[in-house]
Coordinates of C-alpha atoms and ligand atoms in Angstrom, one line a residue:
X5 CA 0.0 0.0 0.0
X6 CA 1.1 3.4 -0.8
X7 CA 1.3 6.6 1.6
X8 CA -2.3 7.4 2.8
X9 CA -2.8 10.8 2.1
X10 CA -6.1 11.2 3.1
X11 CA -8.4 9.1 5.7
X12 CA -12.1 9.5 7.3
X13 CA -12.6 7.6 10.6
X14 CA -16.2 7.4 11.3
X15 CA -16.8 10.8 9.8
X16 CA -20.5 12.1 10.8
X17 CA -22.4 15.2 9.0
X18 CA -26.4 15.3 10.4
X19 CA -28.8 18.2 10.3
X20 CA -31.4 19.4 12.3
X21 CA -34.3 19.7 10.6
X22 CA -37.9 20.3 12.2
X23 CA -38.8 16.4 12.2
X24 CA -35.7 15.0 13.3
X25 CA -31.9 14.5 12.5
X26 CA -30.9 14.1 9.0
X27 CA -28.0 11.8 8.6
X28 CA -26.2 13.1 5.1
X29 CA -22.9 11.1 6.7
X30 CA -23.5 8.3 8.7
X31 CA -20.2 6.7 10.1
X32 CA -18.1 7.0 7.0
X33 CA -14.5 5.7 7.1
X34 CA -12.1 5.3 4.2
X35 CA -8.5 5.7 3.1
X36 CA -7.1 7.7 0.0
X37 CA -3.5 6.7 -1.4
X38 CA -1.6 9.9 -2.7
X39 CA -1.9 9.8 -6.7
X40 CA -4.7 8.0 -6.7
X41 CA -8.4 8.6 -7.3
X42 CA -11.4 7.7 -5.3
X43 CA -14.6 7.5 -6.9
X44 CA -17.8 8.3 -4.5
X45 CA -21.0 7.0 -6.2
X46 CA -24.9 6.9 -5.4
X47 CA -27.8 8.3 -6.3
X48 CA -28.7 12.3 -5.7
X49 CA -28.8 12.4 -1.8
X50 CA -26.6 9.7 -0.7
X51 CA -24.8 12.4 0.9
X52 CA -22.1 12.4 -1.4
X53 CA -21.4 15.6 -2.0
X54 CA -21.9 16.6 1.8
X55 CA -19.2 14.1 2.2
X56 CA -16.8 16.0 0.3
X57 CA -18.1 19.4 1.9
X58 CA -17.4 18.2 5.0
X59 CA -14.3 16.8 4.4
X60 CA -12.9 20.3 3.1
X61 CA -14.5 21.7 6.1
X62 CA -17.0 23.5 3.8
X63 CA -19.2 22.3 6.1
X64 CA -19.0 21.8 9.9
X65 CA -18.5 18.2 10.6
X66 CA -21.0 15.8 13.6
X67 CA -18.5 13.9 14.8
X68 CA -15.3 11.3 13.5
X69 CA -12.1 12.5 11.9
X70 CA -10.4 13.6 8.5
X71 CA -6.7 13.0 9.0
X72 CA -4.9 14.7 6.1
X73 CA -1.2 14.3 6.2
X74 CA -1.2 12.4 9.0
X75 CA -3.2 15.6 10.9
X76 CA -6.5 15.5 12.2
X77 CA -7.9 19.0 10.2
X78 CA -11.4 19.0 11.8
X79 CA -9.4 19.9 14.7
X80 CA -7.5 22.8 13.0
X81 CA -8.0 26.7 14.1
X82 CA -9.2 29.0 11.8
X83 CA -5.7 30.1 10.6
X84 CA -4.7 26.8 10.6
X85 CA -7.7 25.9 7.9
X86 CA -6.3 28.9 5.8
X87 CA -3.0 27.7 4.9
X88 CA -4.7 24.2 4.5
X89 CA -6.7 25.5 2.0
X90 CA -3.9 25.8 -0.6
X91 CA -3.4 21.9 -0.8
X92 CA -7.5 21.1 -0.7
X93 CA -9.4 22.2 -3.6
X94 CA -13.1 21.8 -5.2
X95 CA -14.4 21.8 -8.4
X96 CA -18.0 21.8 -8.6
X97 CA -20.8 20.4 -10.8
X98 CA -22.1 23.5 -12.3
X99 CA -19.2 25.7 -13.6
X100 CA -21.8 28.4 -14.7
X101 CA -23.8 29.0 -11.2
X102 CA -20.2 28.3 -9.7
X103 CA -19.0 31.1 -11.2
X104 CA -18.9 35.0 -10.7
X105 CA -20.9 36.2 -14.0
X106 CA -19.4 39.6 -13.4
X107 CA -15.7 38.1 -13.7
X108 CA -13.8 37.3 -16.6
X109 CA -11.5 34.0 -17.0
X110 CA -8.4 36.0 -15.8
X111 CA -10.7 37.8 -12.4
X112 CA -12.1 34.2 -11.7
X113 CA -8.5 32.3 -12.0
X114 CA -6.8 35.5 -10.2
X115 CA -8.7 35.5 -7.4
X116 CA -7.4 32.7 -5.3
X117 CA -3.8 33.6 -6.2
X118 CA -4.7 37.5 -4.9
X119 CA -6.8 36.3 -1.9
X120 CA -3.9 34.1 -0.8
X121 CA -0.9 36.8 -1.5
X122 CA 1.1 33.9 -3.3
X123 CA 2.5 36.5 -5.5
X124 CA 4.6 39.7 -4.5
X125 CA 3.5 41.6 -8.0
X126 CA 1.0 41.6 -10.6
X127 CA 3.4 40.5 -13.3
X128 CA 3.9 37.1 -11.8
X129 CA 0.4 37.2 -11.0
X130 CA -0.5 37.6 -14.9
X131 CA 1.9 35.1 -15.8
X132 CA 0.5 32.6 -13.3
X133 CA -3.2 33.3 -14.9
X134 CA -1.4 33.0 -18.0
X135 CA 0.2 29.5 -17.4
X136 CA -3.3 27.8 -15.7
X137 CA -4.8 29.0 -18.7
X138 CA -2.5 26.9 -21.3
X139 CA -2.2 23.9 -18.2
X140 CA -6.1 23.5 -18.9
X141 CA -6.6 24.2 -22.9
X142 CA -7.7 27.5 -22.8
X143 CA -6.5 29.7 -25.6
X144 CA -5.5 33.0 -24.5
X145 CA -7.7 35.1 -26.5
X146 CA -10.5 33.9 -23.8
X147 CA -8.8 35.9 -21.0
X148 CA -11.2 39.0 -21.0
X149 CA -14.3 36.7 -21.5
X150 CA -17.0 36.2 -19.3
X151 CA -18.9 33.1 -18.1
X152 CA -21.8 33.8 -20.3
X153 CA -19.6 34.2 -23.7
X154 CA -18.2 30.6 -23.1
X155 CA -19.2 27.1 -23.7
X156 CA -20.0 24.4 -20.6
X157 CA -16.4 23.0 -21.9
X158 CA -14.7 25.6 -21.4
X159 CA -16.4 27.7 -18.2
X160 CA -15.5 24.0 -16.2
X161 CA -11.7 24.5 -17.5
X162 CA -12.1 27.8 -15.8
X163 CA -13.4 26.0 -12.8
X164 CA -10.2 23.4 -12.9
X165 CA -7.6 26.0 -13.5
X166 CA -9.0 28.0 -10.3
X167 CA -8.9 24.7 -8.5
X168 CA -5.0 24.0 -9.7
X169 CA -4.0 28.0 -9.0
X170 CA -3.3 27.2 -5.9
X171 CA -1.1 24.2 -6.4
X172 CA -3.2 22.0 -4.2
X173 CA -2.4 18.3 -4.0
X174 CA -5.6 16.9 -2.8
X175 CA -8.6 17.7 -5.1
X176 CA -12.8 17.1 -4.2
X177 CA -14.2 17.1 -8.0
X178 CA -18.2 17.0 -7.0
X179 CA -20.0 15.6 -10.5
X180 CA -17.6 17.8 -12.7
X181 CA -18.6 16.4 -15.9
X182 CA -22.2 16.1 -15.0
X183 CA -23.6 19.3 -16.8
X184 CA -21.2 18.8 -20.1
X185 CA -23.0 17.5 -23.2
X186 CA -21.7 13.7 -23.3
X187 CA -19.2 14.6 -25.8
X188 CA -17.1 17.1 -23.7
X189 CA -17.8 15.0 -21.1
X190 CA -14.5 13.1 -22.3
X191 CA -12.0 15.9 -23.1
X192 CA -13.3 17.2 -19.6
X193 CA -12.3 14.0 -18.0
X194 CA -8.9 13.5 -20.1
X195 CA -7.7 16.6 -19.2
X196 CA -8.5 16.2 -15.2
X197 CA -6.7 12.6 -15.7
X198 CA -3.7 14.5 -17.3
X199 CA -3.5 17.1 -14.8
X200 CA -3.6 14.5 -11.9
X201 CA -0.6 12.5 -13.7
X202 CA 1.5 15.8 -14.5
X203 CA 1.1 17.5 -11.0
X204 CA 0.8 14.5 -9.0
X205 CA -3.1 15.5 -8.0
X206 CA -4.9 12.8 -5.5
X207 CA -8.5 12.9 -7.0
X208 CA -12.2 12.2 -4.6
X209 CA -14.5 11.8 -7.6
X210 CA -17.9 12.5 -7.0
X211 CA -20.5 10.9 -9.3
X212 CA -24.1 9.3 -9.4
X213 CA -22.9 7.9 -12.6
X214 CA -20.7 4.4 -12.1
X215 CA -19.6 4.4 -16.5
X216 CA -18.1 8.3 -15.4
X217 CA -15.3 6.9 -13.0
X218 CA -15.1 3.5 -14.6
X219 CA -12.1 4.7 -16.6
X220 CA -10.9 7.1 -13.8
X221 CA -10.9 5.3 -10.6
X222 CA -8.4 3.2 -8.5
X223 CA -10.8 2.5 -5.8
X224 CA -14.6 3.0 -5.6
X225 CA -16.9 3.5 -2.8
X226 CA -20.4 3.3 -3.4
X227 CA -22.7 5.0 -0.9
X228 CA -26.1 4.6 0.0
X229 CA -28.7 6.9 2.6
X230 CA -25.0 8.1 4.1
X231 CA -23.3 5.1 4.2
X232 CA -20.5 3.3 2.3
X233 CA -22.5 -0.3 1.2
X234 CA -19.2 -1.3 -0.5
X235 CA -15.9 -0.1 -1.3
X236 CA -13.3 -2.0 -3.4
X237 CA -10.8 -1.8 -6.3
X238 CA -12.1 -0.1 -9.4
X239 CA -11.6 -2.9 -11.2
X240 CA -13.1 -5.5 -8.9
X241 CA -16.6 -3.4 -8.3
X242 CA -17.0 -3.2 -12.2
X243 CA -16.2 -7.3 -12.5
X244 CA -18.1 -8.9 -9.2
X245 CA -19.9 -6.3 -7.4
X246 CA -21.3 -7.8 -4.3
X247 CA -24.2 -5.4 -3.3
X248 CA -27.6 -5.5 -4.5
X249 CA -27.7 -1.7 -5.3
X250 CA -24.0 -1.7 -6.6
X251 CA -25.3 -4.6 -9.1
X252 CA -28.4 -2.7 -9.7
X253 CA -26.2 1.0 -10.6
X254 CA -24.4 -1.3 -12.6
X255 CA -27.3 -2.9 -14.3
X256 CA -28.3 0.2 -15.5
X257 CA -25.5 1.7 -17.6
X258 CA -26.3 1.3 -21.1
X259 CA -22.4 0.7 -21.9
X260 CA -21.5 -1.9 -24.6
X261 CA -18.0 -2.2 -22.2
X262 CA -19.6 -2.9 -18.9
X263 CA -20.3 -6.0 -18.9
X264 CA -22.7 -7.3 -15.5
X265 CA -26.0 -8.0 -17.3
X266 CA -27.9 -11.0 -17.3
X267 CA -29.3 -13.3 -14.8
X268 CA -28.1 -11.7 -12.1
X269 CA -29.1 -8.6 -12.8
X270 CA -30.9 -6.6 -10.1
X271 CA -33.3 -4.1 -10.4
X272 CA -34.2 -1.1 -8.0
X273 CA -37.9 0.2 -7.5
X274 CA -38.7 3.1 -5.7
X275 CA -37.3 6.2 -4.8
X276 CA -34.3 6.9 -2.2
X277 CA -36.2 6.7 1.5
X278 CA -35.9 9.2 3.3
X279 CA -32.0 10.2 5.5
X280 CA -34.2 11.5 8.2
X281 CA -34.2 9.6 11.5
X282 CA -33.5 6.1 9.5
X283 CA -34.8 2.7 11.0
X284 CA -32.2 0.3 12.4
X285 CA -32.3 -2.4 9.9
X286 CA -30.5 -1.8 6.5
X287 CA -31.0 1.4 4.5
X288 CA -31.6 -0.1 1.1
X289 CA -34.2 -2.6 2.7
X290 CA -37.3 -0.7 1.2
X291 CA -35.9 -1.7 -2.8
X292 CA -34.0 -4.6 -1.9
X293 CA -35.3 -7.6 -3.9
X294 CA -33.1 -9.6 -1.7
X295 CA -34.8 -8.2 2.2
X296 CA -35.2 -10.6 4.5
X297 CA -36.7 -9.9 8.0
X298 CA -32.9 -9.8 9.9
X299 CA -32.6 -6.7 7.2
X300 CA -35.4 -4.6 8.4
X301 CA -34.2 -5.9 12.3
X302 CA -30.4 -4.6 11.6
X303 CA -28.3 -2.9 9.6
X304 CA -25.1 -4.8 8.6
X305 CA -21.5 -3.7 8.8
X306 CA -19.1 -3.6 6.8
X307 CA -17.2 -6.6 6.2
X308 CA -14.4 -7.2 4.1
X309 CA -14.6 -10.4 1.8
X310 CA -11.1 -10.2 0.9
X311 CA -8.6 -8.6 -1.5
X312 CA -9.6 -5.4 0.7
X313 CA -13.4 -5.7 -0.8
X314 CA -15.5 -4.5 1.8
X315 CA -19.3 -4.9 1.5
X316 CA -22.1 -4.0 4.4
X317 CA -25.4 -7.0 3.6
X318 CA -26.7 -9.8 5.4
X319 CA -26.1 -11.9 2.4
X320 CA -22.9 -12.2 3.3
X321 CA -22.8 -12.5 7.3
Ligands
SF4_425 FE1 -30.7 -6.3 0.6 FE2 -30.7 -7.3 3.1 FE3 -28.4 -7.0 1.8 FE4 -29.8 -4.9 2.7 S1 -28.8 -6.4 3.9 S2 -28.8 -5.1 0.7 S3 -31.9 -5.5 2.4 S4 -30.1 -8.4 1.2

């Protein structure tokens, strides 16, 4: 195993809302290898991207740890937080509402650097802009352009080259691809793979979409109401997933390469329940084809079956 750069220990994120507690994260623990990229899948509020907002500290954590470098940062002061900043990054889902529409390319990818001081004068600062503008494929005559004159392509390269300004080495990319037409999708995802390689980035990939990190991802957790139903080589998820709903995601992509169809395809019904104040017995109980009555009784843990695949069922107790 390589040098853990990131870790979550039992990492908890609920609200208070006026019927109960909301459990986004519910007891979420996982390790990241630096260089590598961790893809985070489920459906819209699995609590993914809460996950990642909580793990930047964009969000004020419930309880666990995030030990980053070997330091646990949900401890850090203020100041501390600040200078941690530089090496954890986000790029977001929507580059247009993540945007400033009143800044062009060079304000938006400036900012950081000026907010931070990183540079002594405003020539180095111009010739940082300048260089995260070429890193990311923008062409230079875009550098007085504002969000609304540019393409979904190119307004998420300003959203990557804002992320990299800082020269971060941990990065939370929360469904970056998910509002590019399908064919930018890939040169969007190319160039984050090329970037991660050349700068030696450590990726958490957020996605609801398991064929978007099929190509991308070292290890994959798939989450479910808050928690992680089974985590596993990239690889090894795609070729025997061992979870109804990971079976079920997987059943689903339309992809002439991904290959689990057949008789063992699941099949999910239903909508997500609800995070709020969630019943002791497995989450996915509701739309599992598979429930038995110890599932509604208690919710398994996670176990792992070997070759570090972890899955939490009863089928496998
Ligand atoms: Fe389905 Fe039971 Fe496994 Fe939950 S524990 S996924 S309900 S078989």
């Amino acid at each position: 195993m390589g040098e853990v750069l990131l870790e979550c220990k039992h990492l908890k994120k609920y609200f208070s809302v006026p019927n109960g507690m909301l459990h986004a994260v519910d007891d979420v623990s996982f390790s990241l290898e630096k260089g590598k990229t961790l893809g985070v899948v489920g459906e819209s509020g699995c609590g993914k991207s809460t996950l990642g907002r909580t793990i930047l500290r964009l969000l004020p954590h419930t309880d666990g740890e995030v030990i980053f470098e070997g330091q646990n940062i949900l401890q850090y002061s203020g100041e501390q937080m600040k200078r941690l900043r530089t090496k954890m990054q986000i790029i977001f889902q929507d580059p247009f509402s993540s945007l400033n529409p009143r800044y062009t390319v060079f304000d938006t990818i400036e900012e950081p650097l000026k907010i931070h001081k990183v540079y002594k004068t405003q020539s180095e600062v111009y010739g940082r802009v300048k260089e995260l503008m070429e890193v990311v494929g923008l062409a230079a005559r875009y550098e007085n352009a504002y969000p609304h004159e540019l393409d979904g392509g190119r307004r998420q390269r300003i959203g990557i080259a804002r992320a990299l300004a800082l020269n971060p080495s941990f990065i939370v990319c929360d469904e970056p691809v998910s509002a590019l037409d399908v064919s930018i999708q890939a040169q969007v995802l190319n160039l984050m793979m090329d970037l991660k390689d050349s700068l030696g980035l450590t990726y958490m990939f957020i996605t609801h979409d398991l064929s978007v990190v099929k190509h991308i991802s070292d290890d994959i957790v798939v989450m479910y109401l808050g928690q992680i139903v089974e985590k596993a080589n990239g690889n090894d998820i795609f070729a025997h997933p061992l979870h109804p709903y990971t079976k079920a995601l997987l059943s689903a992509i339309p992809l002439p390469d991904i290959k689990y169809k057949g008789k063992e395809a699941e099949t999910i019904k239903g909508e997500l329940s609800s995070p709020i104040n969630p019943s002791p017995g497995c989450r996915f109980a509701p739309r599992c084809p598979k429930a038995t009555e110890k599932c509604t009784a208690c919710n398994p843990a996670l176990k792992n079956m070997g070759s570090d695949h972890w899955v939490s069922c009863h089928l496998y107790d």
